[in-house]
Coordinates of C-alpha atoms and ligand atoms in Angstrom, one line a residue:
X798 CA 17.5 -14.8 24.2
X799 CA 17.8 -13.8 27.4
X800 CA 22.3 -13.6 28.5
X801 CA 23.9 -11.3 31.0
X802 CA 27.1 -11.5 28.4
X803 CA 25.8 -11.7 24.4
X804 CA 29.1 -12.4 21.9
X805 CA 28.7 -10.5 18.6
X806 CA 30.5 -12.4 15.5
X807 CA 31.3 -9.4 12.8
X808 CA 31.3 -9.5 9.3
X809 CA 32.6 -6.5 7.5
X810 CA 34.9 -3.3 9.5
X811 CA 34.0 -1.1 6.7
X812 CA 31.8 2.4 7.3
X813 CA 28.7 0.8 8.9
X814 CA 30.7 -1.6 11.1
X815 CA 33.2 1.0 12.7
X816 CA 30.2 2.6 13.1
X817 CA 28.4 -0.2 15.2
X818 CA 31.9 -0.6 16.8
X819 CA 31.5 3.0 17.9
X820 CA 28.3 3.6 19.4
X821 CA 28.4 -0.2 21.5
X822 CA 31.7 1.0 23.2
X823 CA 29.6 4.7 24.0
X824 CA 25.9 2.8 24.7
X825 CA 25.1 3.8 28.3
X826 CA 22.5 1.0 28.5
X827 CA 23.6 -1.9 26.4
X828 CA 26.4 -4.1 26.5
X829 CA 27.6 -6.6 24.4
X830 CA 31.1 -7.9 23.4
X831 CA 32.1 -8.1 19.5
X832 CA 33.9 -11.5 20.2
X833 CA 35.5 -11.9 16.4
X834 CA 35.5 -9.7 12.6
X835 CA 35.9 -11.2 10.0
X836 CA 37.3 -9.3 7.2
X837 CA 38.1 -9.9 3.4
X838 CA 41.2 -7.3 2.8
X839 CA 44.4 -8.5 4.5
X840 CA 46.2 -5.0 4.0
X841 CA 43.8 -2.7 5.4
X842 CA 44.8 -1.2 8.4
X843 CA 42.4 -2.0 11.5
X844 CA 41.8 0.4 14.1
X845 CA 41.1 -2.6 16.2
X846 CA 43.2 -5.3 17.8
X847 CA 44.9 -7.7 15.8
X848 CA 43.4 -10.7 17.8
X849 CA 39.8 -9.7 17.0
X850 CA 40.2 -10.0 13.4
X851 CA 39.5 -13.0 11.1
X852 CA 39.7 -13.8 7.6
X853 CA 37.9 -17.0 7.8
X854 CA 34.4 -16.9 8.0
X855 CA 34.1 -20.1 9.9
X856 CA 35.7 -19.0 12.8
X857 CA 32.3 -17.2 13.6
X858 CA 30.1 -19.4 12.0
X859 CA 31.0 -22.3 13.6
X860 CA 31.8 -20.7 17.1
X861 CA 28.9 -21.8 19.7
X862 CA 29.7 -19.1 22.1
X863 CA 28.8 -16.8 19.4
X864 CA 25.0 -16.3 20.0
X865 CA 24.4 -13.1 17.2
X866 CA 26.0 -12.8 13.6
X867 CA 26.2 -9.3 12.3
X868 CA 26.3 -9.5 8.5
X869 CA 27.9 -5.7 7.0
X870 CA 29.2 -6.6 4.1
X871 CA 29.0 -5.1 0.8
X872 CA 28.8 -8.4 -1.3
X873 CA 25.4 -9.1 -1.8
X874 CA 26.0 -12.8 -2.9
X875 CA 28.7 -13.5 -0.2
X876 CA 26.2 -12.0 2.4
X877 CA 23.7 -14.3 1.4
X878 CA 25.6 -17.4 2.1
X879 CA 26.7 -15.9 5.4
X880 CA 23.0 -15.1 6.9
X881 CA 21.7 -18.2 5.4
X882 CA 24.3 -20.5 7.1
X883 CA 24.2 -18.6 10.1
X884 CA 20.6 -19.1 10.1
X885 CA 20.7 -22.5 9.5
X886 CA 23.7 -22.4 12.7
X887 CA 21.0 -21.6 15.0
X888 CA 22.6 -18.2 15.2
X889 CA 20.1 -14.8 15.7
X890 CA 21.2 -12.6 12.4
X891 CA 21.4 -8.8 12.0
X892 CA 21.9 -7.4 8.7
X893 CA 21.7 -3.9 6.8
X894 CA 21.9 -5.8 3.2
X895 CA 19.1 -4.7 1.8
X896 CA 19.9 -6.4 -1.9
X897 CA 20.3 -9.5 -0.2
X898 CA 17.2 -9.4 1.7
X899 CA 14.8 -7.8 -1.0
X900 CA 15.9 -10.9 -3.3
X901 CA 15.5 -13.6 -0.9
X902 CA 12.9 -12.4 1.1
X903 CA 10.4 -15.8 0.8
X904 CA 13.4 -17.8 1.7
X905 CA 14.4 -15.8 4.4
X906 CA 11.2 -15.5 6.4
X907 CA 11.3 -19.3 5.7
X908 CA 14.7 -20.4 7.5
X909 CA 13.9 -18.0 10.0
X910 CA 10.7 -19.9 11.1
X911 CA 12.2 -23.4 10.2
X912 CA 15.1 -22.9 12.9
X913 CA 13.0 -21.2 15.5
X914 CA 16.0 -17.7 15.5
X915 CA 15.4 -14.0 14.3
X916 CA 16.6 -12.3 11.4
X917 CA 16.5 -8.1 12.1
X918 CA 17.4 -6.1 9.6
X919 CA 16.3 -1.8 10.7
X920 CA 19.5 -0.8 8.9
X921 CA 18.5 -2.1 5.9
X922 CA 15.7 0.8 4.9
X923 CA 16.5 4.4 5.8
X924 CA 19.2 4.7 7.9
X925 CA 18.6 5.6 11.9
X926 CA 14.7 5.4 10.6
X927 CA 12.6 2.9 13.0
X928 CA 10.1 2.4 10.0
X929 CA 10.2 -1.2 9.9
X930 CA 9.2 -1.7 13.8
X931 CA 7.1 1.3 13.5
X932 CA 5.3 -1.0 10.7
X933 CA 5.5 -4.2 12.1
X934 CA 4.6 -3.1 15.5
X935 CA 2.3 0.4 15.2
X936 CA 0.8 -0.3 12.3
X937 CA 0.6 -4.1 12.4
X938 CA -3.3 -4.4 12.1
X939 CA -4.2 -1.1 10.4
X940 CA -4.5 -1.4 6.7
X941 CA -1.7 1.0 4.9
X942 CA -2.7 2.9 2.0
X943 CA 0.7 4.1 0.7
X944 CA 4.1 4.5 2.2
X945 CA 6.4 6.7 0.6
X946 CA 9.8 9.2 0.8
X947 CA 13.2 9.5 0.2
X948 CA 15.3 6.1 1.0
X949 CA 18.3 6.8 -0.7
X950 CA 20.6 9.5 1.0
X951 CA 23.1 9.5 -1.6
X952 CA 20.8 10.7 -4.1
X953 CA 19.3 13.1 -2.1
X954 CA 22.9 14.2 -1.0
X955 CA 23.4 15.2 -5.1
X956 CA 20.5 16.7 -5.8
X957 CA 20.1 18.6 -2.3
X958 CA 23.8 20.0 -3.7
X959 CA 22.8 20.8 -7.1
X960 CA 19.3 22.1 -6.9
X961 CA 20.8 24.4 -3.5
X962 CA 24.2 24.7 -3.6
X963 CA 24.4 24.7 -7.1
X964 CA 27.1 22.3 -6.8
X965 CA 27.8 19.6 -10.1
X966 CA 26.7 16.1 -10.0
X967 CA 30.1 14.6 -10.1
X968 CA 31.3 16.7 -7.7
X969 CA 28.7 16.1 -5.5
X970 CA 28.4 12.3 -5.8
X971 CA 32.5 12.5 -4.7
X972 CA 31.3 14.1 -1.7
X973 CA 28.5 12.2 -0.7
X974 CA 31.5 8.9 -1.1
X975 CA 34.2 10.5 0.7
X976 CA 31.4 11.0 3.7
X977 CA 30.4 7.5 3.6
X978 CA 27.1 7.6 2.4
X979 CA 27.4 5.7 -0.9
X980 CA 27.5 2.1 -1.4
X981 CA 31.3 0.8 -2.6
X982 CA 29.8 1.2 -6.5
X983 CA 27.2 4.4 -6.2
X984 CA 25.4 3.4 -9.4
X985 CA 22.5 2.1 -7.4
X986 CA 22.4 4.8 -5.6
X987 CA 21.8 6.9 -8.2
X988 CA 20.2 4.4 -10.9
X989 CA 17.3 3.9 -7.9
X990 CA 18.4 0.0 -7.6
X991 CA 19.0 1.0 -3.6
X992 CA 16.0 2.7 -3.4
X993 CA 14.0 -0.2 -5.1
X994 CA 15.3 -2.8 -2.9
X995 CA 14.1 -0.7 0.2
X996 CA 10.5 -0.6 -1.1
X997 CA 10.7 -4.1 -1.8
X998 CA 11.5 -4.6 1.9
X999 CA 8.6 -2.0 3.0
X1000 CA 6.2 -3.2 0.8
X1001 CA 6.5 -7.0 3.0
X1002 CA 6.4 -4.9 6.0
X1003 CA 3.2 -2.5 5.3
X1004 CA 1.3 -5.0 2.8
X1005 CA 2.7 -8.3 3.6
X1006 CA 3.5 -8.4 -0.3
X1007 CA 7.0 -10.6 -1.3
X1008 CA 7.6 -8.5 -4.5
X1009 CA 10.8 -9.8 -6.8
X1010 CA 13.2 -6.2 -7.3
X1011 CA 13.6 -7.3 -11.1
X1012 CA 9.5 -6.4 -11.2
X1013 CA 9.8 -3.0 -9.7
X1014 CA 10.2 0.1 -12.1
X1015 CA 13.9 2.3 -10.9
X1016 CA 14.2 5.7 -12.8
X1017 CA 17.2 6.9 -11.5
X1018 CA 18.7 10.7 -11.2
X1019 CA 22.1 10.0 -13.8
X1020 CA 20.1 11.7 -17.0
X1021 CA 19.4 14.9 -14.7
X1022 CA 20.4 18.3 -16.5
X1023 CA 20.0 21.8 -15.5
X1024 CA 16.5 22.7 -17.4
X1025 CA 15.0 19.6 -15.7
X1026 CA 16.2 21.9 -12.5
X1027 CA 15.3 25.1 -14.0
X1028 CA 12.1 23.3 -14.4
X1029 CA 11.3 22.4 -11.4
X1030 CA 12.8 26.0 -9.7
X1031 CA 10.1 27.5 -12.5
X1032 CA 7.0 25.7 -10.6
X1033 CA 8.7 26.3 -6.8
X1034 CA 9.2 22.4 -6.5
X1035 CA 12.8 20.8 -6.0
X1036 CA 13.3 17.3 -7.5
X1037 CA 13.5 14.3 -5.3
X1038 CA 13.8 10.7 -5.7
X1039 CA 10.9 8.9 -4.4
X1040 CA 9.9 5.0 -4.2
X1041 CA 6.3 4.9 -3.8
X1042 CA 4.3 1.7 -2.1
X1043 CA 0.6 2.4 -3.4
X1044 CA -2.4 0.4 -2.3
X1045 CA -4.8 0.6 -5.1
X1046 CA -8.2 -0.5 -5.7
X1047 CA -8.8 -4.0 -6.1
X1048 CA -6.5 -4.3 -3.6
X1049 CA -3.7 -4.0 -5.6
X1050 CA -0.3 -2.4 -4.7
X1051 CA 2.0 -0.8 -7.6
X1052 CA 5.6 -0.1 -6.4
X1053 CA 8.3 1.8 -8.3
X1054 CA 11.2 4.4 -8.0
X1055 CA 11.2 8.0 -10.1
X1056 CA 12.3 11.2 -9.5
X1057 CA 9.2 12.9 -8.6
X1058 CA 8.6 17.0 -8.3
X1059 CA 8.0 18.1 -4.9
X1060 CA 6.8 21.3 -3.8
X1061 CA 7.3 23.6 -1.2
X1062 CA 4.8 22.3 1.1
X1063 CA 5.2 18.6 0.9
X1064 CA 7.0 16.9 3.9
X1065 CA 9.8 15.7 1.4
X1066 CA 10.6 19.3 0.4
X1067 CA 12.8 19.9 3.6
X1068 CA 14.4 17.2 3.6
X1069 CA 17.9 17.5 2.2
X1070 CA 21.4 15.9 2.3
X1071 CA 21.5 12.4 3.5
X1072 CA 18.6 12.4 5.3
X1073 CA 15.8 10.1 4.7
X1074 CA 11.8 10.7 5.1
X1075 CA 9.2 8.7 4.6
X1076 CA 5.8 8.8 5.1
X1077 CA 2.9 6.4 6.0
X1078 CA -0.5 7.1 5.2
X1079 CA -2.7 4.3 7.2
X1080 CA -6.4 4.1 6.4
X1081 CA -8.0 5.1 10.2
X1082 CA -4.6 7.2 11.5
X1083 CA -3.8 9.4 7.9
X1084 CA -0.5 10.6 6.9
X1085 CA 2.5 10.3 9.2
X1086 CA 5.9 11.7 8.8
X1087 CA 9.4 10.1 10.0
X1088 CA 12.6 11.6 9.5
X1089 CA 16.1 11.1 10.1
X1090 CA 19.4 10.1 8.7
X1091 CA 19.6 8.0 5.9
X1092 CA 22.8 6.9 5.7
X1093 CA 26.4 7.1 7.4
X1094 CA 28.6 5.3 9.9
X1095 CA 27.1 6.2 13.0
X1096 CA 23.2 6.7 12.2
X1097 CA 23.1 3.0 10.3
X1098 CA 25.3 1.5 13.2
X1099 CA 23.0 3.2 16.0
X1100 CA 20.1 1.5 13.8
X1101 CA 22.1 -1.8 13.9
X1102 CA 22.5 -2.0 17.7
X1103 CA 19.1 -1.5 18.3
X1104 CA 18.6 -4.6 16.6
X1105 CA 21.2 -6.3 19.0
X1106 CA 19.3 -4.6 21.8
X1107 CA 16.1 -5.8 20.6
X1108 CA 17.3 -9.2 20.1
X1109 CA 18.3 -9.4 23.4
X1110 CA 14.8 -9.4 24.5
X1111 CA 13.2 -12.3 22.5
X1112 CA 11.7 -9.6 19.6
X1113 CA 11.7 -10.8 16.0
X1114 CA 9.5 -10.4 13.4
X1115 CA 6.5 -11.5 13.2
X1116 CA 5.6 -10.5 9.3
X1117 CA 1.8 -10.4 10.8
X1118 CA 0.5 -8.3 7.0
X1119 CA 1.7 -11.7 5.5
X1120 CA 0.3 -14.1 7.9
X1121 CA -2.6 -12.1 7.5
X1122 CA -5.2 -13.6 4.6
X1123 CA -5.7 -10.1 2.3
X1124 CA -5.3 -11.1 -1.3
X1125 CA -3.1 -8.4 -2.4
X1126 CA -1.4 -8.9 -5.5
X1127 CA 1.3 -7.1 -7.4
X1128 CA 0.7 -4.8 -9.9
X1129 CA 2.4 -2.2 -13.2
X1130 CA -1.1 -1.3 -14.6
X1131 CA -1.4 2.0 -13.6
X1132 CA -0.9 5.3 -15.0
X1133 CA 1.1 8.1 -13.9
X1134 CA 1.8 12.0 -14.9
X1135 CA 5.3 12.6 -15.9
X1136 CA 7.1 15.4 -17.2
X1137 CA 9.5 13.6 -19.8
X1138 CA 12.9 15.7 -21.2
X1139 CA 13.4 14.4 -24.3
X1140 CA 15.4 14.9 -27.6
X1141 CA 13.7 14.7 -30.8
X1142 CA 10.0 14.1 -32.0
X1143 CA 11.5 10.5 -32.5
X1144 CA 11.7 9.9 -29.2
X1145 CA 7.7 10.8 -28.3
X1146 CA 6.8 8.6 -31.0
X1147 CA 8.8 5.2 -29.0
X1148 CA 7.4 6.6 -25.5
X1149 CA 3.9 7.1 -26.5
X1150 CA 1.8 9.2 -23.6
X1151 CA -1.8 8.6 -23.1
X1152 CA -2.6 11.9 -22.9
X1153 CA -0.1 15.2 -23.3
X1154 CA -1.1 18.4 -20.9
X1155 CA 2.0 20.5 -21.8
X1156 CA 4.5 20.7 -24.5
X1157 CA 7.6 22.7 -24.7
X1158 CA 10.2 22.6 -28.0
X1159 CA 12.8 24.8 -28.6
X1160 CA 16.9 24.5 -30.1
X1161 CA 17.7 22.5 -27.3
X1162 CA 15.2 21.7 -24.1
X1163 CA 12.4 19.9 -25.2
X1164 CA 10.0 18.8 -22.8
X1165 CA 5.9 17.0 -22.3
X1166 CA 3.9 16.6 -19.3
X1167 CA 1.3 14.2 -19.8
X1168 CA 0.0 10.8 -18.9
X1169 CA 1.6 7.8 -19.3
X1170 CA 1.4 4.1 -18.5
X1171 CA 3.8 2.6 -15.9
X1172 CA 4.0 -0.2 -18.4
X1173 CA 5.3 2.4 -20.9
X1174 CA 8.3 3.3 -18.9
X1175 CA 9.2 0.1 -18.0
X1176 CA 9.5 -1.2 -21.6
X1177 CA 11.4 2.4 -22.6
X1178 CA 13.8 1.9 -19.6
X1179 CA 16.5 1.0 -21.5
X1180 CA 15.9 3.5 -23.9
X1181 CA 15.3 6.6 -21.7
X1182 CA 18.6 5.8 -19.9
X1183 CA 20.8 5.2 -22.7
X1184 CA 19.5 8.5 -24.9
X1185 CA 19.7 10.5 -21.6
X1186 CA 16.3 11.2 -21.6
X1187 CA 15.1 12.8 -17.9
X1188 CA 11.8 11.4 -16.2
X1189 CA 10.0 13.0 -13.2
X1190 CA 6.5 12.5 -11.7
X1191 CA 4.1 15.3 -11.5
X1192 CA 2.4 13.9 -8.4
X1193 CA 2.2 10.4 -6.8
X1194 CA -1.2 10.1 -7.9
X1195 CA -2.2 7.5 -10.3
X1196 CA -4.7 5.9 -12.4
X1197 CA -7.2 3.2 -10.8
X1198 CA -5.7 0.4 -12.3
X1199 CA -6.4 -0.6 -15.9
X1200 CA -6.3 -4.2 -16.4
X1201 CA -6.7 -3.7 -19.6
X1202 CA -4.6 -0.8 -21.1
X1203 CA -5.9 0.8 -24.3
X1204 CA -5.0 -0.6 -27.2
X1205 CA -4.9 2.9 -29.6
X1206 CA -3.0 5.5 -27.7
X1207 CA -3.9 9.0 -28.3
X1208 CA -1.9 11.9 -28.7
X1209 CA -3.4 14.8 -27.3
X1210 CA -1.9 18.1 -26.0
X1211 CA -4.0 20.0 -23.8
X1212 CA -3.5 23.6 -22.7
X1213 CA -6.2 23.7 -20.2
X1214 CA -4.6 26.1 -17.5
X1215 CA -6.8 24.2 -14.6
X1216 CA -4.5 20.6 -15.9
X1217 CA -1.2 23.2 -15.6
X1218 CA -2.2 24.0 -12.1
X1219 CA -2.9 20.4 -11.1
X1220 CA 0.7 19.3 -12.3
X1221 CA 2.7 22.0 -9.9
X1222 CA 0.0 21.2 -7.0
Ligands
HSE705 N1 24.0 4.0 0.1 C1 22.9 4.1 0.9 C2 22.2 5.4 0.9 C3 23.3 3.7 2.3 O1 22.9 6.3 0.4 O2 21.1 5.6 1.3 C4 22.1 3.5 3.3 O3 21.4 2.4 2.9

C-alpha cells in the first residue's frame, strides 16, 4: 500500500486506543488520519470529537476510503467478526487481540492469503516488544530451540509487588488495573490464559506450529501464598510466570504456562513490574534477550502504529516456519521438576510425582520437589486450582519426550544434596 494520506477506521477508545490516539498525533515521522471510532458505550465521555465517533460498525467496514481497520476491542468474539469481515472487505487489519488470534490462527493466515491484504498484530505478544518481526524477519530461516519470558505484565506487576514491596495480592492486582495494565476481567492475567494465548502466537512465529490454546497447560499465580515466597527468598530466586516454547527432540515442541523459580542470575530475574522479557535461543546465534514494556496505553499503542507504519510499506507476514516443510508436531509428553505446595498426604497421592527430591511437612506448609509429568498437571488442573494448591518449576529443563509414560509411578524421595543443588541452579 503505498498512499500519501492512509484513513485509519478505529475500533475500541479504551486504554490501548487512546494510546494509539496519542503517540500518531506526537509521531515525528508518520502520519496518518484516524477517519472514524467506533465505540460500544454510548455514555462514556470521549476525549475526542463528537463527529469521529461511531456506534455502528458498518460505518467503517463498509467505508472504501478506509484503507486500515484497527481492531482494540476487548471482546474476543465481537473482534473476531470485525477482523474477519474486514478481511474479507479487502481492508489491511491491525489488531492486539491476542485471544482472537491464538484461536483462529489457521483461519486467519487463510483469509489473509485468500484476499491478497495483511493482518499485523505486534501488540498482541509483549507489549512495545518487536518479537514477532524480530522472528519472522531475524530469525526466519534459523531453527529456534526455545523461546521463553515473561508475557504477562499484570502478573509480573503482582508478584514484582509482593515478592519486593511486600505489597498484598489484591492490592496489588488493583493497582496494576487502575494503571491500565490488566485486561477488563484480570483472571487471565493471572490464571496464565493471557500468557497462553501469547505462546500460542509465538510458537506459529518461531516453529511455524498452529497450536489450539485449549491444548496448552496455564498454571496461573491466584493459589500463591507467602511460604511459596519465603520459598523461593530461601534459594535467592523470585517467582515469575513463564510460558515456555521448547523444541524437543524428535522435533517435537511442548508449550505451556507455570510459575517458574528464577534466580538471581537469569535474564528474567530483573525484570519487574509490567515489563515483559523474553528470550530466544536459536540453534547457530544462542540465547538472546528482549526487553521492554509489556503492557500500558502508550507502549502497546507505540507497538500498534508500527504496524500502521509498516503497513504502509507493503510488509505483512509471510509465516515462512509454516510454509517451511519441518514436521514439527505438538506435544504434553514431557516431564518437568516442580516444587508443588500442597495440603494433605491426600493430595500427593491424586498428583502422583515420578520421582520426589525434597520433601518438607510441618502444621501448616507442606511442600515436594520432584519430577513430574506435564500430563500429570494437566489432568490435576482442576484440582490444584480449586484446593489452592501452588505449582512452580524448578528449571525450564525437561525430560526428552516419553511417548510412552510409565505405567507404575514411583514414589521416591531423594535427599541427595547434588539433586538440592540442581533445583536452585
Ligand atoms: N493484560 C495484558 C498484560 C496486556 O498484562 O500483559 C498486554 O497484553
Amino acid at each position: 500500500m503505498s498512499k500519501n494520506s492512509l484513513n485509519i477506521g478505529l475500533f475500541g477508545f479504551g486504554c490501548v486506543g487512546q494510546g494509539l490516539y496519542h503517540v500518531l498525533k506526537n509521531s515525528t515521522g508518520f502520519k496518518a488520519n484516524i477517519t472514524k471510532i467506533a465505540v460500544k458505550n454510548r455514555n462514556k465521555p470521549r476525549a475526542v470529537s463528537k463527529d469521529l465517533i461511531t456506534y455502528n460498525k458498518w460505518e467503517i467496514l463498509d467505508d472504501p476510503a478506509i484503507d486500515i481497520v484497527v481492531e482494540l476491542i476487548d471482546d474476543a468474539a465481537e473482534a473476531y467478526l470485525i477482523v474477519t469481515e474486514a478481511l474479507r472487505k479487502r481492508k489491511h487489519v491491525v489488531t492486539a487481540n491476542k485471544k482472537l488470534l491464538a484461536l483462529h490462527l489457521e483461519e486467519l493466515i487463510a483469509l489473509q492469503k485468500e484476499h491478497g491484504v495483511s493482518l499485523l498484530y505486534e501488540g498482541a505478544v509483549c507489549g512495545s516488544i518487536p518479537i514477532l518481526r524480530t522472528l519472522e524477519e531475524y530469525f526466519d530461516n534459523e531453527p529456534i530451540k526455545k523461546v521463553s519470558g515473561i508475557f504477562n505484565g499484570t502478573s509480573n506487576y503482582i508478584l514484582s509487588k509482593m515478592q519486593s514491596e511486600r505489597i498484598a495480592y489484591t492490592s496489588a492486582l488493583a493497582e496494576a488495573q487502575e494503571k491500565g495494565f490488566a485486561e477488563s476481567d484480570p483472571s487471565g492475567d493471572v490464571n496464565g490464559d493471557d500468557a497462553a494465548y501469547k505462546a500460542v502466537i509465538i510458537a506459529l512465529h518461531a516453529f511455524g506450529l498452529v497450536i489450539g490454546p485449549q491444548a496448552v497447560l496455564n498454571l496461573g499465580i491466584s493459589n500463591l501464598q507467602k511460604d511459596d515466597l519465603g520459598y523461593a527468598r530461601e534459594k535467592g530466586c523470585r517467582i515469575k510466570l513463564l510460558p515456555l516454547v521448547k523444541r524437543l527432540h524428535q522435533n517435537s515442541i511442548c508449550v505451556f504456562v507455570i510459575p517458574q523459580l528464577v534466580s538471581s542470575d537469569h535474564h528474567l530475574f530483573q525484570v519487574e513490574n509490567e515489563f515483559n522479557g523474553v528470550i530466544v535461543d536459536g540453534e547457530f546465534s544462542g540465547e538472546q534477550f528482549l526487553q521492554g514494556r509489556g503492557a500500558g496505553s502508550y507502549p502497546t499503542g507505540a507497538a500498534v502504529l508500527s504496524d500502521i507504519s509498516a503497513l504502509s510499506h507493503g510488509y505483512g507476514y509471510e509465516y515462512k516456519k509454516h510454509r517451511q516443510a519441518r514436521p514439527l508436531s505438538f506435544t504434553n509428553a514431557v516431564f518437568l521438576n516442580v516444587y508443588l505446595r500442597y495440603n494433605t498426604i491426600l493430595d500427593l497421592e491424586k498428583i502422583e510425582f515420578d520421582e520426589i527430591y525434597e520433601k518438607y511437612e510441618s502444621a501448616d506448609y507442606n511442600y515436594v520437589v520432584g519430577k513430574i509429568a506435564l500430563t500429570t498437571l494437566i489432568a490435576e488442573k482442576e484440582f490444584i486450582f480449586q484446593n489452592r494448591l501452588f505449582v512452580a518449576l524448578i528449571n525450564d529443563e525437561t525430560d526428552p519426550p516419553t511417548h510412552e509414560l510409565p505405567r507404575q509411578k514411583k514414589q521416591k524421595t531423594n535427599s541427595n544434596p547434588e539433586l538440592r543443588k540442581k533445583i536452585t541452579a
